[in-house]
CSV table of C-alpha atoms and ligand atoms in Angstrom, one decimal:
chain,number,residue,atom,x,y,z
E,28,MET,CA,36.2,55.0,-20.7
E,29,ILE,CA,34.8,56.8,-23.6
E,30,ARG,CA,31.2,56.0,-24.6
E,31,SER,CA,29.3,56.9,-27.8
E,32,VAL,CA,26.1,58.5,-26.6
E,33,VAL,CA,23.0,59.3,-28.6
E,34,ARG,CA,22.4,63.0,-28.8
E,35,GLY,CA,19.6,63.1,-31.4
E,36,ASN,CA,17.7,61.1,-33.9
E,37,GLY,CA,15.6,61.8,-37.0
E,38,ALA,CA,13.7,60.1,-39.9
E,39,ALA,CA,12.4,60.9,-43.4
E,40,LEU,CA,9.9,59.1,-45.5
E,41,PRO,CA,8.9,59.5,-49.1
E,42,ARG,CA,5.6,61.4,-49.7
E,43,ARG,CA,3.7,58.5,-51.4
E,44,ILE,CA,2.2,55.7,-49.3
E,45,MET,CA,1.3,52.5,-51.0
E,46,LYS,CA,-1.2,50.3,-49.3
E,47,ASN,CA,-1.5,46.5,-49.6
E,48,ALA,CA,-4.6,46.9,-51.7
E,49,ASP,CA,-2.7,49.0,-54.2
E,50,PHE,CA,-0.9,45.7,-55.3
E,51,GLU,CA,-4.1,43.9,-56.0
E,52,GLY,CA,-4.3,45.0,-59.7
E,53,MET,CA,-0.5,44.6,-60.3
E,54,VAL,CA,0.3,41.0,-59.1
E,55,GLU,CA,-1.8,38.1,-57.8
E,56,THR,CA,-2.0,39.0,-54.0
E,57,SER,CA,-4.2,40.3,-51.4
E,58,ASP,CA,-4.2,42.6,-48.3
E,59,GLU,CA,-5.2,39.5,-46.2
E,60,TRP,CA,-2.2,37.4,-47.5
E,61,ILE,CA,0.4,40.2,-46.9
E,62,VAL,CA,-0.9,41.1,-43.4
E,63,GLN,CA,-1.2,37.5,-42.3
E,64,ARG,CA,2.3,36.5,-43.6
E,65,THR,CA,4.3,39.6,-42.8
E,66,GLY,CA,2.3,42.2,-40.7
E,67,ILE,CA,2.9,44.8,-43.3
E,68,ARG,CA,0.0,47.1,-44.1
E,69,GLN,CA,1.6,49.8,-46.0
E,70,ARG,CA,5.0,51.1,-47.2
E,71,HIS,CA,6.4,54.5,-48.6
E,72,VAL,CA,7.6,54.6,-52.1
E,73,ALA,CA,10.1,57.2,-53.4
E,74,ALA,CA,9.2,59.4,-56.3
E,75,ASP,CA,11.8,60.3,-59.0
E,76,ASP,CA,13.0,63.3,-57.0
E,77,GLU,CA,13.3,61.4,-53.8
E,78,THR,CA,16.6,59.4,-53.6
E,79,THR,CA,18.7,57.6,-50.9
E,80,ALA,CA,20.8,60.9,-50.7
E,81,SER,CA,17.8,63.2,-50.4
E,82,LEU,CA,16.0,61.0,-47.8
E,83,GLY,CA,19.3,60.5,-45.9
E,84,GLU,CA,19.9,64.3,-45.9
E,85,ALA,CA,16.4,65.0,-44.5
E,86,ALA,CA,16.8,62.3,-41.8
E,87,ALA,CA,20.3,63.7,-41.0
E,88,ARG,CA,19.0,67.3,-40.7
E,89,ALA,CA,16.2,66.1,-38.3
E,90,ALA,CA,18.8,64.2,-36.2
E,91,LEU,CA,21.0,67.3,-36.0
E,92,ASP,CA,18.1,69.5,-35.0
E,93,SER,CA,17.1,67.1,-32.2
E,94,ALA,CA,20.7,67.1,-31.0
E,95,GLY,CA,20.9,70.9,-31.1
E,96,MET,CA,23.8,70.6,-33.5
E,97,THR,CA,24.7,71.8,-37.0
E,98,PRO,CA,26.8,70.0,-39.7
E,99,ALA,CA,29.8,72.0,-38.4
E,100,ASP,CA,29.8,69.9,-35.3
E,101,ILE,CA,30.1,66.6,-37.1
E,102,ASP,CA,33.5,64.8,-37.8
E,103,LEU,CA,32.2,61.7,-39.6
E,104,ILE,CA,29.2,60.5,-41.6
E,105,ILE,CA,28.6,56.8,-41.9
E,106,LEU,CA,25.7,55.9,-44.3
E,107,ALA,CA,24.3,52.3,-44.3
E,108,THR,CA,22.8,51.6,-47.6
E,109,SER,CA,22.6,49.0,-50.4
E,110,THR,CA,20.8,51.4,-52.7
E,111,PRO,CA,23.4,54.2,-53.3
E,112,ASN,CA,22.6,57.1,-55.7
E,113,ASN,CA,25.6,56.0,-57.8
E,114,THR,CA,28.0,53.1,-57.8
E,115,PHE,CA,30.5,55.7,-56.7
E,116,PRO,CA,31.2,58.1,-55.1
E,117,ALA,CA,29.7,57.1,-51.8
E,118,THR,CA,26.3,58.5,-51.2
E,119,ALA,CA,27.6,59.5,-47.7
E,120,VAL,CA,29.9,62.0,-49.4
E,121,GLU,CA,26.9,63.3,-51.4
E,122,ILE,CA,25.0,63.8,-48.2
E,123,GLN,CA,28.1,65.5,-46.6
E,124,ASN,CA,28.0,68.0,-49.6
E,125,ARG,CA,24.2,68.4,-49.4
E,126,LEU,CA,24.7,69.4,-45.7
E,127,GLY,CA,27.3,72.0,-46.7
E,128,MET,CA,29.9,70.0,-44.8
E,129,HIS,CA,33.4,70.3,-46.3
E,130,HIS,CA,35.4,69.0,-43.3
E,131,GLY,CA,35.8,65.6,-41.8
E,132,PHE,CA,35.0,62.4,-43.8
E,133,ALA,CA,32.2,60.2,-44.9
E,134,PHE,CA,31.7,56.7,-46.2
E,135,ASP,CA,29.1,54.1,-47.0
E,136,MET,CA,28.7,50.8,-45.3
E,137,GLN,CA,27.1,47.8,-47.1
E,138,ALA,CA,25.6,45.1,-45.0
E,139,VAL,CA,22.1,45.1,-46.5
E,140,CYS,CA,19.5,45.0,-43.7
E,141,SER,CA,22.1,44.8,-41.0
E,142,GLY,CA,23.8,47.9,-42.3
E,143,PHE,CA,22.5,50.3,-39.6
E,144,VAL,CA,23.6,47.9,-36.8
E,145,TYR,CA,27.1,47.5,-38.4
E,146,ALA,CA,27.3,51.3,-38.8
E,147,VAL,CA,26.5,52.0,-35.2
E,148,ALA,CA,29.0,49.4,-34.0
E,149,THR,CA,31.6,51.0,-36.5
E,150,ALA,CA,30.8,54.6,-35.4
E,151,ASP,CA,31.4,53.5,-31.7
E,152,LEU,CA,34.8,52.2,-32.6
E,153,TYR,CA,35.8,55.4,-34.4
E,154,ILE,CA,34.6,57.4,-31.3
E,155,ARG,CA,36.3,55.2,-28.8
E,156,GLY,CA,39.5,55.0,-30.9
E,157,GLY,CA,39.6,58.9,-30.9
E,158,LEU,CA,39.2,59.3,-34.6
E,159,ALA,CA,35.9,61.1,-34.3
E,160,LYS,CA,34.0,62.9,-31.6
E,161,ARG,CA,30.6,63.4,-33.2
E,162,VAL,CA,29.3,60.9,-35.8
E,163,LEU,CA,26.1,61.0,-37.9
E,164,VAL,CA,25.0,57.5,-38.5
E,165,ILE,CA,22.4,57.2,-41.3
E,166,GLY,CA,20.4,54.3,-42.7
E,167,SER,CA,18.8,55.3,-46.1
E,168,GLU,CA,17.3,53.1,-48.8
E,169,THR,CA,15.3,53.2,-52.0
E,170,PHE,CA,14.6,49.5,-52.4
E,171,SER,CA,11.7,50.3,-54.7
E,172,ARG,CA,14.3,50.9,-57.3
E,173,ILE,CA,15.7,47.3,-57.2
E,174,LEU,CA,12.4,45.5,-56.8
E,175,ASP,CA,11.0,43.3,-59.6
E,176,TRP,CA,7.5,44.7,-59.5
E,177,SER,CA,6.1,41.6,-61.3
E,178,ASP,CA,7.4,39.2,-58.5
E,179,ARG,CA,4.7,39.0,-55.8
E,180,SER,CA,7.0,37.1,-53.5
E,181,THR,CA,9.3,40.1,-53.0
E,182,CYS,CA,7.6,43.4,-54.2
E,183,VAL,CA,5.1,43.5,-51.5
E,184,LEU,CA,7.7,43.2,-48.7
E,185,PHE,CA,9.9,46.3,-49.1
E,186,GLY,CA,9.7,50.1,-48.7
E,187,ASP,CA,11.8,53.3,-48.8
E,188,GLY,CA,12.9,55.6,-46.1
E,189,ALA,CA,15.7,56.9,-43.9
E,190,GLY,CA,16.6,57.3,-40.3
E,191,ALA,CA,19.7,58.8,-38.4
E,192,LEU,CA,21.3,59.1,-35.1
E,193,VAL,CA,24.0,61.5,-33.8
E,194,LEU,CA,26.5,59.8,-31.5
E,195,GLU,CA,28.9,61.9,-29.4
E,196,ALA,CA,31.9,61.0,-27.3
E,197,GLU,CA,31.3,61.2,-23.5
E,198,GLU,CA,33.3,60.0,-20.6
E,199,GLY,CA,31.6,57.0,-18.9
E,200,ALA,CA,32.4,55.0,-15.7
E,201,GLY,CA,32.8,51.7,-17.8
E,202,ALA,CA,29.6,50.4,-16.1
E,203,ILE,CA,26.3,49.0,-17.5
E,204,THR,CA,24.6,52.2,-16.1
E,205,ASP,CA,26.6,54.4,-18.5
E,206,ARG,CA,24.7,56.1,-21.3
E,207,GLY,CA,25.8,55.1,-24.9
E,208,VAL,CA,26.8,52.0,-26.8
E,209,LEU,CA,27.5,49.2,-24.2
E,210,ALA,CA,28.0,46.1,-26.4
E,211,ALA,CA,27.9,44.9,-29.9
E,212,SER,CA,28.1,41.7,-31.8
E,213,LEU,CA,28.4,41.3,-35.6
E,214,ARG,CA,28.3,38.2,-37.9
E,215,SER,CA,28.3,37.3,-41.5
E,216,ASP,CA,28.4,34.1,-43.6
E,217,GLY,CA,28.6,34.3,-47.4
E,218,VAL,CA,27.5,30.7,-47.9
E,219,HIS,CA,24.0,32.0,-47.8
E,220,LYS,CA,24.4,34.5,-50.7
E,221,ASP,CA,22.0,32.9,-53.0
E,222,LYS,CA,19.1,33.0,-50.6
E,223,LEU,CA,18.9,36.8,-50.7
E,224,PHE,CA,20.8,38.9,-53.3
E,225,VAL,CA,20.5,41.3,-56.2
E,226,ASP,CA,21.1,39.7,-59.6
E,227,GLY,CA,23.2,42.5,-61.0
E,228,GLY,CA,26.2,44.7,-60.3
E,229,PRO,CA,28.9,46.8,-61.8
E,230,SER,CA,31.5,44.0,-62.0
E,231,THR,CA,29.3,41.2,-63.2
E,232,THR,CA,26.3,42.3,-65.4
E,233,GLY,CA,27.1,46.0,-65.6
E,234,THR,CA,23.5,46.6,-64.5
E,235,VAL,CA,21.8,47.4,-61.2
E,236,GLY,CA,19.8,44.2,-61.1
E,237,HIS,CA,16.7,43.1,-59.1
E,238,LEU,CA,16.3,41.7,-55.6
E,239,ARG,CA,15.8,38.0,-55.5
E,240,MET,CA,14.9,36.1,-52.3
E,241,GLU,CA,14.1,32.6,-51.2
E,242,GLY,CA,11.8,33.9,-48.5
E,243,ARG,CA,11.2,30.5,-46.9
E,244,GLU,CA,15.0,29.8,-46.6
E,245,VAL,CA,15.6,33.3,-45.1
E,246,PHE,CA,12.8,32.7,-42.6
E,247,LYS,CA,14.2,29.3,-41.6
E,248,HIS,CA,17.6,30.8,-40.6
E,249,ALA,CA,16.5,34.2,-39.3
E,250,VAL,CA,15.3,33.4,-35.8
E,251,GLY,CA,18.3,31.2,-34.9
E,252,MET,CA,20.8,33.7,-36.1
E,253,ILE,CA,19.1,36.7,-34.5
E,254,THR,CA,18.8,35.0,-31.0
E,255,ASP,CA,22.4,33.8,-31.2
E,256,VAL,CA,23.9,37.1,-31.8
E,257,ILE,CA,21.6,38.8,-29.1
E,258,GLU,CA,22.6,36.2,-26.6
E,259,ALA,CA,26.3,36.9,-27.4
E,260,THR,CA,25.5,40.7,-26.8
E,261,PHE,CA,23.8,40.0,-23.5
E,262,GLY,CA,26.8,37.8,-22.5
E,263,GLN,CA,29.2,40.7,-23.2
E,264,ALA,CA,27.2,43.1,-21.2
E,265,GLY,CA,26.3,40.8,-18.4
E,266,ILE,CA,22.6,41.3,-18.7
E,267,THR,CA,19.5,39.3,-19.4
E,268,ALA,CA,16.3,40.0,-21.5
E,269,GLU,CA,14.6,41.1,-18.3
E,270,ASP,CA,17.0,44.1,-17.9
E,271,LEU,CA,15.9,45.5,-21.3
E,272,ASP,CA,13.6,48.4,-21.6
E,273,TRP,CA,13.1,48.2,-25.4
E,274,PHE,CA,13.8,45.7,-28.2
E,275,VAL,CA,14.1,47.5,-31.6
E,276,PRO,CA,14.5,44.7,-34.2
E,277,HIS,CA,14.9,44.9,-37.9
E,278,GLN,CA,11.4,45.2,-39.4
E,279,ALA,CA,11.2,42.5,-42.1
E,280,ASN,CA,8.4,40.3,-40.9
E,281,LYS,CA,6.2,40.4,-37.8
E,282,ARG,CA,6.3,36.7,-37.4
E,283,ILE,CA,10.2,36.7,-37.3
E,284,ILE,CA,10.0,39.6,-34.7
E,285,ASP,CA,7.5,37.7,-32.5
E,286,ALA,CA,9.3,34.4,-32.7
E,287,SER,CA,12.7,36.0,-31.8
E,288,ALA,CA,11.3,37.9,-28.9
E,289,LYS,CA,9.6,34.8,-27.6
E,290,LYS,CA,12.7,32.7,-27.9
E,291,LEU,CA,14.7,35.3,-26.0
E,292,GLY,CA,12.0,35.9,-23.3
E,293,ILE,CA,11.5,39.5,-24.2
E,294,ALA,CA,8.1,40.7,-23.1
E,295,GLU,CA,5.8,41.6,-26.0
E,296,GLU,CA,5.2,45.1,-24.6
E,297,LYS,CA,8.9,45.9,-24.9
E,298,VAL,CA,9.1,45.2,-28.6
E,299,VAL,CA,8.9,48.1,-31.0
E,300,VAL,CA,7.1,47.1,-34.2
E,301,THR,CA,6.7,49.4,-37.3
E,302,VAL,CA,6.8,46.8,-40.1
E,303,ASP,CA,3.0,47.6,-40.5
E,304,LEU,CA,3.8,51.2,-41.3
E,305,HIS,CA,7.0,51.0,-43.3
E,306,GLY,CA,7.4,47.4,-44.6
E,307,ASN,CA,11.1,46.3,-44.8
E,308,THR,CA,13.2,49.4,-45.4
E,309,SER,CA,16.5,47.4,-45.0
E,310,ALA,CA,19.2,49.5,-43.3
E,311,ALA,CA,16.6,52.2,-42.6
E,312,SER,CA,14.2,50.0,-40.6
E,313,VAL,CA,15.9,50.2,-37.2
E,314,PRO,CA,16.5,54.0,-37.1
E,315,LEU,CA,12.9,54.5,-38.5
E,316,ALA,CA,11.5,52.2,-35.7
E,317,LEU,CA,13.6,54.2,-33.2
E,318,SER,CA,12.2,57.5,-34.4
E,319,VAL,CA,8.6,56.3,-33.9
E,320,ALA,CA,9.3,55.0,-30.4
E,321,VAL,CA,11.2,58.2,-29.4
E,322,ALA,CA,8.5,60.5,-30.9
E,323,ASP,CA,5.6,58.7,-29.0
E,324,GLY,CA,7.5,58.9,-25.8
E,325,ARG,CA,8.3,55.2,-25.3
E,326,ILE,CA,12.1,55.4,-25.5
E,327,LYS,CA,13.4,57.9,-23.0
E,328,LYS,CA,16.9,59.0,-21.8
E,329,GLY,CA,18.5,56.3,-19.7
E,330,ASP,CA,16.4,53.4,-21.2
E,331,LEU,CA,18.3,50.2,-22.1
E,332,VAL,CA,17.7,49.5,-25.8
E,333,LEU,CA,18.7,46.5,-27.9
E,334,LEU,CA,19.0,47.0,-31.7
E,335,GLU,CA,19.1,43.9,-33.9
E,336,ALA,CA,19.2,43.1,-37.6
E,337,MET,CA,19.6,40.3,-40.2
E,338,GLY,CA,19.8,40.4,-43.9
E,339,GLY,CA,21.4,39.6,-47.2
E,340,GLY,CA,24.9,38.0,-47.1
E,341,PHE,CA,23.8,36.7,-44.7
E,342,THR,CA,24.8,39.5,-42.3
E,343,TRP,CA,23.4,39.8,-38.8
E,344,GLY,CA,24.2,41.7,-35.6
E,345,ALA,CA,23.0,43.4,-32.4
E,346,VAL,CA,23.9,46.6,-30.6
E,347,LEU,CA,23.0,47.2,-26.9
E,348,LEU,CA,22.9,50.9,-25.9
E,349,ARG,CA,21.6,53.1,-23.1
E,350,TRP,CA,19.6,56.0,-24.7
X,416,ACO,N1,0.6,37.1,-52.3
X,416,ACO,C1,0.0,35.9,-52.4
X,416,ACO,N2,0.7,34.7,-52.4
X,416,ACO,C2,2.0,34.8,-52.3
X,416,ACO,C3,2.7,36.0,-52.3
X,416,ACO,C4,2.0,37.2,-52.3
X,416,ACO,N3,2.5,38.4,-52.2
X,416,ACO,N4,4.1,35.7,-52.3
X,416,ACO,C5,4.2,34.4,-52.3
X,416,ACO,N5,2.9,33.8,-52.3
X,416,ACO,C6,2.7,32.3,-52.4
X,416,ACO,C7,3.8,31.5,-52.8
X,416,ACO,O1,3.8,31.5,-54.2
X,416,ACO,C8,3.4,30.2,-52.2
X,416,ACO,O2,2.5,29.6,-53.0
X,416,ACO,P1,2.6,28.0,-53.3
X,416,ACO,O3,2.4,27.4,-52.0
X,416,ACO,O4,1.5,27.7,-54.3
X,416,ACO,O5,4.0,27.8,-53.8
X,416,ACO,C9,2.7,30.6,-50.9
X,416,ACO,O6,2.3,31.9,-51.0
X,416,ACO,C10,3.5,30.4,-49.6
X,416,ACO,O7,4.8,31.0,-49.9
X,416,ACO,P2,6.0,30.9,-48.8
X,416,ACO,O8,7.2,31.5,-49.4
X,416,ACO,O9,6.1,29.5,-48.3
X,416,ACO,O10,5.3,31.8,-47.8
X,416,ACO,P3,5.8,32.2,-46.3
X,416,ACO,O11,4.9,31.9,-45.3
X,416,ACO,O12,7.2,31.7,-46.1
X,416,ACO,O13,5.9,33.8,-46.4
X,416,ACO,C11,7.6,35.5,-46.8
X,416,ACO,C12,6.8,34.4,-47.4
X,416,ACO,C13,6.7,36.5,-46.2
X,416,ACO,C14,8.5,36.0,-47.8
X,416,ACO,C15,8.4,34.9,-45.6
X,416,ACO,O14,9.1,33.7,-46.0
X,416,ACO,C16,9.5,35.8,-45.1
X,416,ACO,O15,9.2,36.8,-44.4
X,416,ACO,N6,10.8,35.5,-45.2
X,416,ACO,C17,11.8,36.2,-44.6
X,416,ACO,C18,12.1,37.5,-45.4
X,416,ACO,C19,13.1,38.3,-44.5
X,416,ACO,O16,13.0,38.3,-43.3
X,416,ACO,N7,14.0,39.0,-45.1
X,416,ACO,C20,14.9,39.7,-44.2
X,416,ACO,C21,16.0,40.1,-44.7
X,416,ACO,S1,15.6,41.2,-46.1
X,416,ACO,C22,17.1,41.8,-46.5
X,416,ACO,O17,18.1,41.6,-46.0
X,416,ACO,C23,17.2,42.7,-47.8
C-alpha cells in the first residue's frame, strides 16, 4: 500500500524573543505565575515585516532543503493556520507564489491548534488517493496579531512561528513497521465554541477580533479529549504506549502535556516539550517541536512518533507515523 513518508522538516521563528519578565510592566503578572501554571518561559513575537506567509515560506524552504527537494518537486501545499495574511486568498497560495511554484495546488486548513494534525491526516489521504505525490504540510501562525494585550489570562500564553514537513508517496508493506503515516484519528465538537474563540470575523463583525478563552474550562476538557483520541489511534494501529519512541503533543501547557502522558502511560523521557521556548504557537506548535527534536538528534529515521493536538472548536486529533 502507499504510505506518506516524511522526507524533510523545517521551522522558522520571528527574530524577537519576548521573555515572561517583559510582561511585568504591561499586565499584572509574573514570571513565576506563568512558569508555574504553564511551563512557558519565552515566546517569539513577529515584527511588522514577519507574517504567517513569510514565516511559512521560510519553514517550507527549510523543509525542502532537508528533503533535498525544490518547489518544482511539490504537487500540493496544505497550510494549517488560523491567522492568515488575508481573509482570502488562502495564505497557502501566497506561499506557493513566494516559492515560485506555479503548478499544482494549495489551500489553507483551519482547525486552530489541531490544524497541523488535521493537515498531516489530510495530506496522507491526498497521497494515498493518488491526487498528489509530494506534499508540503505547513503550520504557520502569528497569534500575536489577534491577542488582547491587556488580557493577562491570554496574552502570556501564545507565540508566533512556523514549521513544515515534506511528505512523499512510497510503497509500503501495509505493516506497522512501514515508514510514514500509520494511523490518524480526528474529532471536533462545536458545542464548545464559546470556551475558546476569536470575537470577530468577516461575516459577523467585519473585524479581525481578539482571542477569548475560558482557560479553566479548556483545561478541564483537554486531558480527556487528548487521551481518548490517542487511544483510538493506538487501537487502529494495534500498538500500546510502550511501542512509541516519541510523543510530540501540542504545546499549550506543560501541565496538560504531563497529565496526558501520565494517563496514557507514556514515559516522561519520550515526551517532547518545547512550550518553554515557544509558548502556544497553535498550528505551528507540533512541527516546531518536531524540528527541535529532529535537530538535537532525538527523533531518527525509523522511530515511531505520535503527534497530538487539541484546540478551539473544540477540535482534537492524533497522528501516528514512523519517521
Ligand atoms: N498572571 C497572574 N495571574 C493570572 C494570570 C496571569 N497571566 N492569568 C490569570 N491569572 C489569575 C486569574 O485571574 C485567577 O485569579 P482569581 O483566582 O483571582 O480569579 C487565577 O490567576 C487563577 O486562574 P485560573 O484560570 O484558574 O488559572 P489556571 O490554573 O487554570 O491556569 C491557564 C490558567 C494557564 C490558562 C490554564 O487554565 C490553561 O492552560 N488552560 C488551557 C489552555 C489551553 O490548553 N489551550 C489550548 C488550546 S489553545 C487554542 O486552541 C488556540
